[in-house]
Amino acid sequence: MIANTRDSVKSNKKNSEIDLISTSIEGQDYFKITNVDEMRPFFMSIVSDSNHWLFISSNGGVTAGRKNSEFALFPYYTDDKITESSETTGSKSIFRITKDEEKHVWEPFSIRFEDKYNITRNLYKSVYGNSIIFEETNHDLKLSFRYKWSSSNIYGFVKESKLMNLSTSKVTIELLDGIQNIIPYGVGSDLQNQSSNLVDAYKRNELIEESGLGIFALSAIIVDKAEPSEALRANVAWSIGLNNPKYLLSSLQLKAFRKMQEVSQETDIKAEKGAYFVNTTIT
């Protein structure tokens, strides 16, 4: 349901006019920018009725947290660095697709596949400013993928993913979907900006296999004193919606997945940037 065109801009790409329109998704009203990738990346904020804060670039680079920058879930950087980090921070999804006995790899919103497929990228922001949706439609594979950022006072930040088959053909998809560059509790903005490599050395990412809960903590609080300092708090991530997926706690196996290689579940990763991915096959 689309109505009320507000603005229109011509882009250099054929059949890719940039429009600002009003639309409704699942009963919620949104402003939609079509062909958003034809615009220069711009910065947005998402509001919350609690203590969440989230700043995000139109190309997907993101920082978020609760209270203030000292309680961040993703690194708190400046606008330009967040925009440049879109490939390594925040949402990441890769699909290995079998359709008509042919195999394809599709990585929505990535610069790696911009020239491989005929795609359209749209951006939706709720009229209340409390949620944002990124959408990429692959016209060659007849698939569309959306992910949405919002917040919950109980659960924290919520990322919802939706993959749609736009054809009547049967499609088998092995997916790898999640978030990356999660920072653990206890890493303030100054420490992250000045000593990010040192911070990585202290990171430990663990999986509770029975529930699929990912725990992202420091092996010890980073202090410049000769005294023990235990890290007793952590950031956590978990997922629902898929039956018995594999879980990955880092981005170490993304390259292998792109190359059609198998990935294995990760249960305890030390000294690596945190990530939380689910891996399974759907039809």
Short mmCIF file of C-alpha atoms in Angstrom, two decimals:
data_model
loop_
_atom_site.label_atom_id
_atom_site.label_comp_id
_atom_site.label_asym_id
_atom_site.label_seq_id
_atom_site.Cartn_x
_atom_site.Cartn_y
_atom_site.Cartn_z
CA MET A 1 0.00 0.00 0.00
CA ILE A 2 1.74 3.16 -1.23
CA ALA A 3 0.43 6.70 -1.34
CA ASN A 4 1.27 10.37 -1.00
CA THR A 5 4.43 10.88 -3.01
CA ARG A 6 6.38 13.69 -1.33
CA ASP A 7 9.49 14.17 -3.43
CA SER A 8 11.27 12.80 -6.48
CA VAL A 9 14.89 12.98 -7.61
CA LYS A 10 16.49 11.57 -10.74
CA SER A 11 19.58 9.39 -10.25
CA ASN A 12 22.28 8.42 -12.71
CA LYS A 13 21.25 4.76 -12.67
CA LYS A 14 18.72 3.62 -15.27
CA ASN A 15 15.20 3.10 -13.92
CA SER A 16 16.22 4.14 -10.42
CA GLU A 17 14.31 7.28 -9.58
CA ILE A 18 14.62 8.33 -5.96
CA ASP A 19 11.19 8.89 -4.37
CA LEU A 20 9.99 9.75 -0.90
CA ILE A 21 6.58 8.19 -0.31
CA SER A 22 4.27 7.10 2.50
CA THR A 23 3.48 3.43 2.94
CA SER A 24 2.26 0.94 5.52
CA ILE A 25 3.96 -2.29 6.62
CA GLU A 26 2.21 -4.71 8.97
CA GLY A 27 -0.13 -1.97 10.14
CA GLN A 28 2.59 0.59 10.85
CA ASP A 29 3.11 3.80 8.87
CA TYR A 30 6.50 4.46 7.29
CA PHE A 31 8.25 6.95 5.07
CA LYS A 32 9.98 5.12 2.23
CA ILE A 33 12.98 6.26 0.19
CA THR A 34 13.28 4.24 -3.01
CA ASN A 35 16.70 3.51 -4.53
CA VAL A 36 18.37 4.89 -1.42
CA ASP A 37 21.77 3.57 -2.56
CA GLU A 38 21.74 6.19 -5.34
CA MET A 39 21.97 8.91 -2.69
CA ARG A 40 25.05 9.94 -0.76
CA PRO A 41 24.98 8.09 2.62
CA PHE A 42 23.25 10.07 5.34
CA PHE A 43 22.93 9.68 9.10
CA MET A 44 19.80 9.00 11.16
CA SER A 45 18.79 8.45 14.76
CA ILE A 46 16.16 6.07 16.11
CA VAL A 47 14.17 7.16 19.16
CA SER A 48 13.07 5.02 22.09
CA ASP A 49 10.55 5.27 24.91
CA SER A 50 13.22 3.91 27.24
CA ASN A 51 16.98 4.55 27.50
CA HIS A 52 18.01 3.13 24.12
CA TRP A 53 19.97 5.18 21.60
CA LEU A 54 20.80 4.20 18.03
CA PHE A 55 22.56 6.10 15.25
CA ILE A 56 22.64 4.53 11.81
CA SER A 57 23.86 5.37 8.33
CA SER A 58 21.67 4.84 5.28
CA ASN A 59 24.19 2.22 4.12
CA GLY A 60 23.70 0.16 7.30
CA GLY A 61 26.65 1.20 9.46
CA VAL A 62 25.41 1.50 13.02
CA THR A 63 26.21 2.28 16.64
CA ALA A 64 23.77 1.68 19.48
CA GLY A 65 23.57 1.27 23.22
CA ARG A 66 21.71 2.20 26.40
CA LYS A 67 21.97 5.28 28.64
CA ASN A 68 25.03 6.84 26.98
CA SER A 69 28.12 6.12 24.89
CA GLU A 70 29.76 4.26 27.80
CA PHE A 71 27.18 1.47 27.48
CA ALA A 72 27.41 0.72 23.76
CA LEU A 73 26.53 -2.50 21.95
CA PHE A 74 28.44 -1.48 18.82
CA PRO A 75 31.50 0.83 18.81
CA TYR A 76 30.66 4.49 19.37
CA TYR A 77 32.48 6.38 16.63
CA THR A 78 31.97 9.53 14.57
CA ASP A 79 29.52 9.73 11.65
CA ASP A 80 32.15 9.11 8.95
CA LYS A 81 33.65 6.07 10.68
CA ILE A 82 30.23 4.53 11.28
CA THR A 83 29.35 4.95 7.60
CA GLU A 84 32.67 3.37 6.58
CA SER A 85 32.09 0.40 8.92
CA SER A 86 28.93 -0.88 7.21
CA GLU A 87 30.67 -4.07 6.01
CA THR A 88 32.02 -4.97 9.45
CA THR A 89 29.57 -3.60 12.03
CA GLY A 90 25.88 -4.23 12.61
CA SER A 91 23.66 -6.38 10.43
CA LYS A 92 25.18 -8.92 8.05
CA SER A 93 23.34 -11.50 5.95
CA ILE A 94 24.66 -13.94 3.34
CA PHE A 95 22.53 -16.40 1.37
CA ARG A 96 23.61 -19.47 -0.61
CA ILE A 97 20.76 -20.09 -3.01
CA THR A 98 19.88 -23.15 -5.08
CA LYS A 99 17.32 -22.33 -7.76
CA ASP A 100 16.61 -24.23 -10.99
CA GLU A 101 19.61 -26.48 -10.18
CA GLU A 102 21.95 -23.48 -10.15
CA LYS A 103 23.83 -22.18 -7.11
CA HIS A 104 24.19 -18.49 -6.27
CA VAL A 105 25.64 -16.41 -3.43
CA TRP A 106 23.83 -13.20 -2.48
CA GLU A 107 24.96 -10.77 0.19
CA PRO A 108 22.36 -7.99 0.52
CA PHE A 109 23.56 -4.43 1.18
CA SER A 110 27.18 -5.36 0.51
CA ILE A 111 29.46 -3.64 -1.99
CA ARG A 112 30.74 -7.11 -2.95
CA PHE A 113 27.63 -7.90 -5.02
CA GLU A 114 26.50 -4.49 -6.28
CA ASP A 115 27.46 -5.27 -9.89
CA LYS A 116 26.60 -8.98 -9.91
CA TYR A 117 22.81 -8.69 -9.69
CA ASN A 118 20.07 -6.32 -10.74
CA ILE A 119 19.00 -5.00 -7.34
CA THR A 120 16.86 -2.29 -5.79
CA ARG A 121 17.52 -0.93 -2.31
CA ASN A 122 14.86 0.90 -0.32
CA LEU A 123 14.82 2.43 3.14
CA TYR A 124 11.82 2.77 5.47
CA LYS A 125 11.64 4.84 8.65
CA SER A 126 8.55 4.80 10.85
CA VAL A 127 6.63 8.04 11.14
CA TYR A 128 7.32 7.95 14.90
CA GLY A 129 11.04 7.50 14.29
CA ASN A 130 11.27 4.37 16.48
CA SER A 131 12.10 1.76 13.83
CA ILE A 132 13.91 1.52 10.51
CA ILE A 133 13.78 -1.09 7.73
CA PHE A 134 16.38 -1.82 5.07
CA GLU A 135 15.13 -3.64 1.98
CA GLU A 136 16.99 -5.12 -0.98
CA THR A 137 15.17 -6.80 -3.87
CA ASN A 138 17.16 -9.09 -6.16
CA HIS A 139 15.34 -8.98 -9.50
CA ASP A 140 17.52 -11.70 -11.04
CA LEU A 141 16.88 -14.25 -8.29
CA LYS A 142 13.32 -13.01 -7.61
CA LEU A 143 14.03 -12.65 -3.90
CA SER A 144 13.59 -9.78 -1.46
CA PHE A 145 15.24 -9.37 1.94
CA ARG A 146 14.36 -6.96 4.72
CA TYR A 147 15.79 -6.34 8.13
CA LYS A 148 14.38 -4.05 10.78
CA TRP A 149 15.92 -2.31 13.79
CA SER A 150 13.74 -1.41 16.77
CA SER A 151 14.02 -1.50 20.55
CA SER A 152 12.28 -3.11 23.48
CA ASN A 153 12.48 -2.01 27.10
CA ILE A 154 12.65 -5.66 28.16
CA TYR A 155 14.78 -7.23 25.42
CA GLY A 156 17.00 -4.35 24.31
CA PHE A 157 17.65 -3.92 20.61
CA VAL A 158 15.68 -6.12 18.24
CA LYS A 159 16.74 -7.04 14.71
CA GLU A 160 14.03 -8.74 12.64
CA SER A 161 14.88 -10.39 9.31
CA LYS A 162 12.47 -11.40 6.55
CA LEU A 163 13.30 -13.18 3.28
CA MET A 164 10.61 -13.37 0.58
CA ASN A 165 10.38 -15.50 -2.57
CA LEU A 166 8.82 -13.34 -5.29
CA SER A 167 8.43 -16.21 -7.76
CA THR A 168 6.56 -19.51 -7.85
CA SER A 169 9.77 -21.50 -8.26
CA LYS A 170 11.05 -23.65 -5.42
CA VAL A 171 14.13 -22.18 -3.80
CA THR A 172 16.48 -23.75 -1.26
CA ILE A 173 18.50 -21.25 0.77
CA GLU A 174 21.28 -21.76 3.27
CA LEU A 175 21.43 -18.57 5.28
CA LEU A 176 23.90 -16.88 7.57
CA ASP A 177 22.22 -13.98 9.34
CA GLY A 178 23.05 -11.89 12.37
CA ILE A 179 25.07 -8.99 13.72
CA GLN A 180 28.79 -8.36 14.04
CA ASN A 181 31.31 -6.24 15.95
CA ILE A 182 29.45 -6.59 19.25
CA ILE A 183 31.45 -5.04 22.06
CA PRO A 184 31.32 -6.44 25.59
CA TYR A 185 30.16 -4.69 28.73
CA GLY A 186 32.85 -2.52 30.30
CA VAL A 187 34.31 -0.94 27.17
CA GLY A 188 33.80 2.82 27.25
CA SER A 189 34.04 5.07 24.22
CA ASP A 190 37.47 6.46 25.12
CA LEU A 191 38.93 3.00 25.63
CA GLN A 192 37.43 1.75 22.35
CA ASN A 193 38.74 4.73 20.39
CA GLN A 194 42.22 4.79 21.90
CA SER A 195 42.96 1.09 22.47
CA SER A 196 40.61 -0.97 20.29
CA ASN A 197 43.28 -3.59 19.52
CA LEU A 198 43.96 -4.05 23.24
CA VAL A 199 40.22 -4.38 23.84
CA ASP A 200 40.04 -7.17 21.24
CA ALA A 201 42.70 -9.11 23.16
CA TYR A 202 40.48 -9.13 26.27
CA LYS A 203 37.30 -10.25 24.50
CA ARG A 204 35.67 -13.61 25.10
CA ASN A 205 32.54 -14.79 23.27
CA GLU A 206 30.73 -17.83 24.67
CA LEU A 207 27.66 -19.81 23.61
CA ILE A 208 25.15 -21.47 25.90
CA GLU A 209 24.34 -24.31 23.52
CA GLU A 210 21.07 -25.40 25.16
CA SER A 211 19.43 -22.01 24.58
CA GLY A 212 21.54 -20.46 21.81
CA LEU A 213 22.43 -17.53 24.06
CA GLY A 214 25.59 -15.66 23.10
CA ILE A 215 27.56 -14.03 25.93
CA PHE A 216 30.03 -11.26 25.11
CA ALA A 217 32.31 -10.29 27.97
CA LEU A 218 35.83 -9.24 28.86
CA SER A 219 38.18 -11.83 30.36
CA ALA A 220 38.99 -9.07 32.89
CA ILE A 221 38.21 -5.40 33.31
CA ILE A 222 40.91 -3.39 31.54
CA VAL A 223 42.63 -1.25 34.18
CA ASP A 224 46.07 0.35 34.39
CA LYS A 225 46.76 -1.05 37.85
CA ALA A 226 48.53 -4.12 39.20
CA GLU A 227 45.40 -5.58 40.75
CA PRO A 228 42.79 -8.19 39.79
CA SER A 229 39.57 -6.85 38.32
CA GLU A 230 36.93 -9.39 37.36
CA ALA A 231 34.43 -8.73 34.57
CA LEU A 232 31.14 -9.80 36.12
CA ARG A 233 28.75 -8.33 33.54
CA ALA A 234 28.23 -9.03 29.85
CA ASN A 235 26.25 -8.13 26.77
CA VAL A 236 24.10 -10.95 25.40
CA ALA A 237 22.36 -11.89 22.16
CA TRP A 238 19.80 -14.56 21.34
CA SER A 239 17.41 -15.45 18.53
CA ILE A 240 14.04 -17.03 17.82
CA GLY A 241 12.30 -18.21 14.66
CA LEU A 242 14.62 -20.92 13.29
CA ASN A 243 14.72 -24.57 14.34
CA ASN A 244 18.09 -25.91 15.54
CA PRO A 245 20.43 -23.54 13.70
CA LYS A 246 24.19 -23.43 14.07
CA TYR A 247 25.54 -20.43 15.95
CA LEU A 248 28.64 -18.40 15.16
CA LEU A 249 30.22 -16.01 17.67
CA SER A 250 32.65 -14.26 15.33
CA SER A 251 33.03 -13.20 11.69
CA LEU A 252 35.94 -15.59 11.11
CA GLN A 253 33.97 -18.02 8.92
CA LEU A 254 32.16 -15.51 6.69
CA LYS A 255 34.80 -15.79 3.96
CA ALA A 256 34.44 -19.58 3.91
CA PHE A 257 30.65 -19.32 3.71
CA ARG A 258 30.91 -16.99 0.70
CA LYS A 259 33.11 -19.61 -0.98
CA MET A 260 30.47 -22.34 -0.55
CA GLN A 261 32.43 -24.03 2.24
CA GLU A 262 30.85 -25.52 5.34
CA VAL A 263 30.88 -23.60 8.60
CA SER A 264 30.98 -25.10 12.08
CA GLN A 265 29.33 -23.95 15.28
CA GLU A 266 31.42 -21.74 17.56
CA THR A 267 31.09 -22.12 21.32
CA ASP A 268 34.07 -20.25 22.80
CA ILE A 269 36.00 -17.58 20.90
CA LYS A 270 38.78 -15.56 22.50
CA ALA A 271 40.47 -12.32 21.38
CA GLU A 272 38.15 -11.72 18.41
CA LYS A 273 35.45 -9.15 17.70
CA GLY A 274 32.09 -10.45 18.86
CA ALA A 275 29.36 -11.51 16.46
CA TYR A 276 26.14 -13.48 16.65
CA PHE A 277 25.07 -15.40 13.55
CA VAL A 278 22.55 -18.15 12.92
CA ASN A 279 23.11 -20.66 10.12
CA THR A 280 20.50 -23.03 8.72
CA THR A 281 18.81 -24.14 5.49
CA ILE A 282 15.25 -23.15 4.54
CA THR A 283 13.00 -23.83 1.55
#
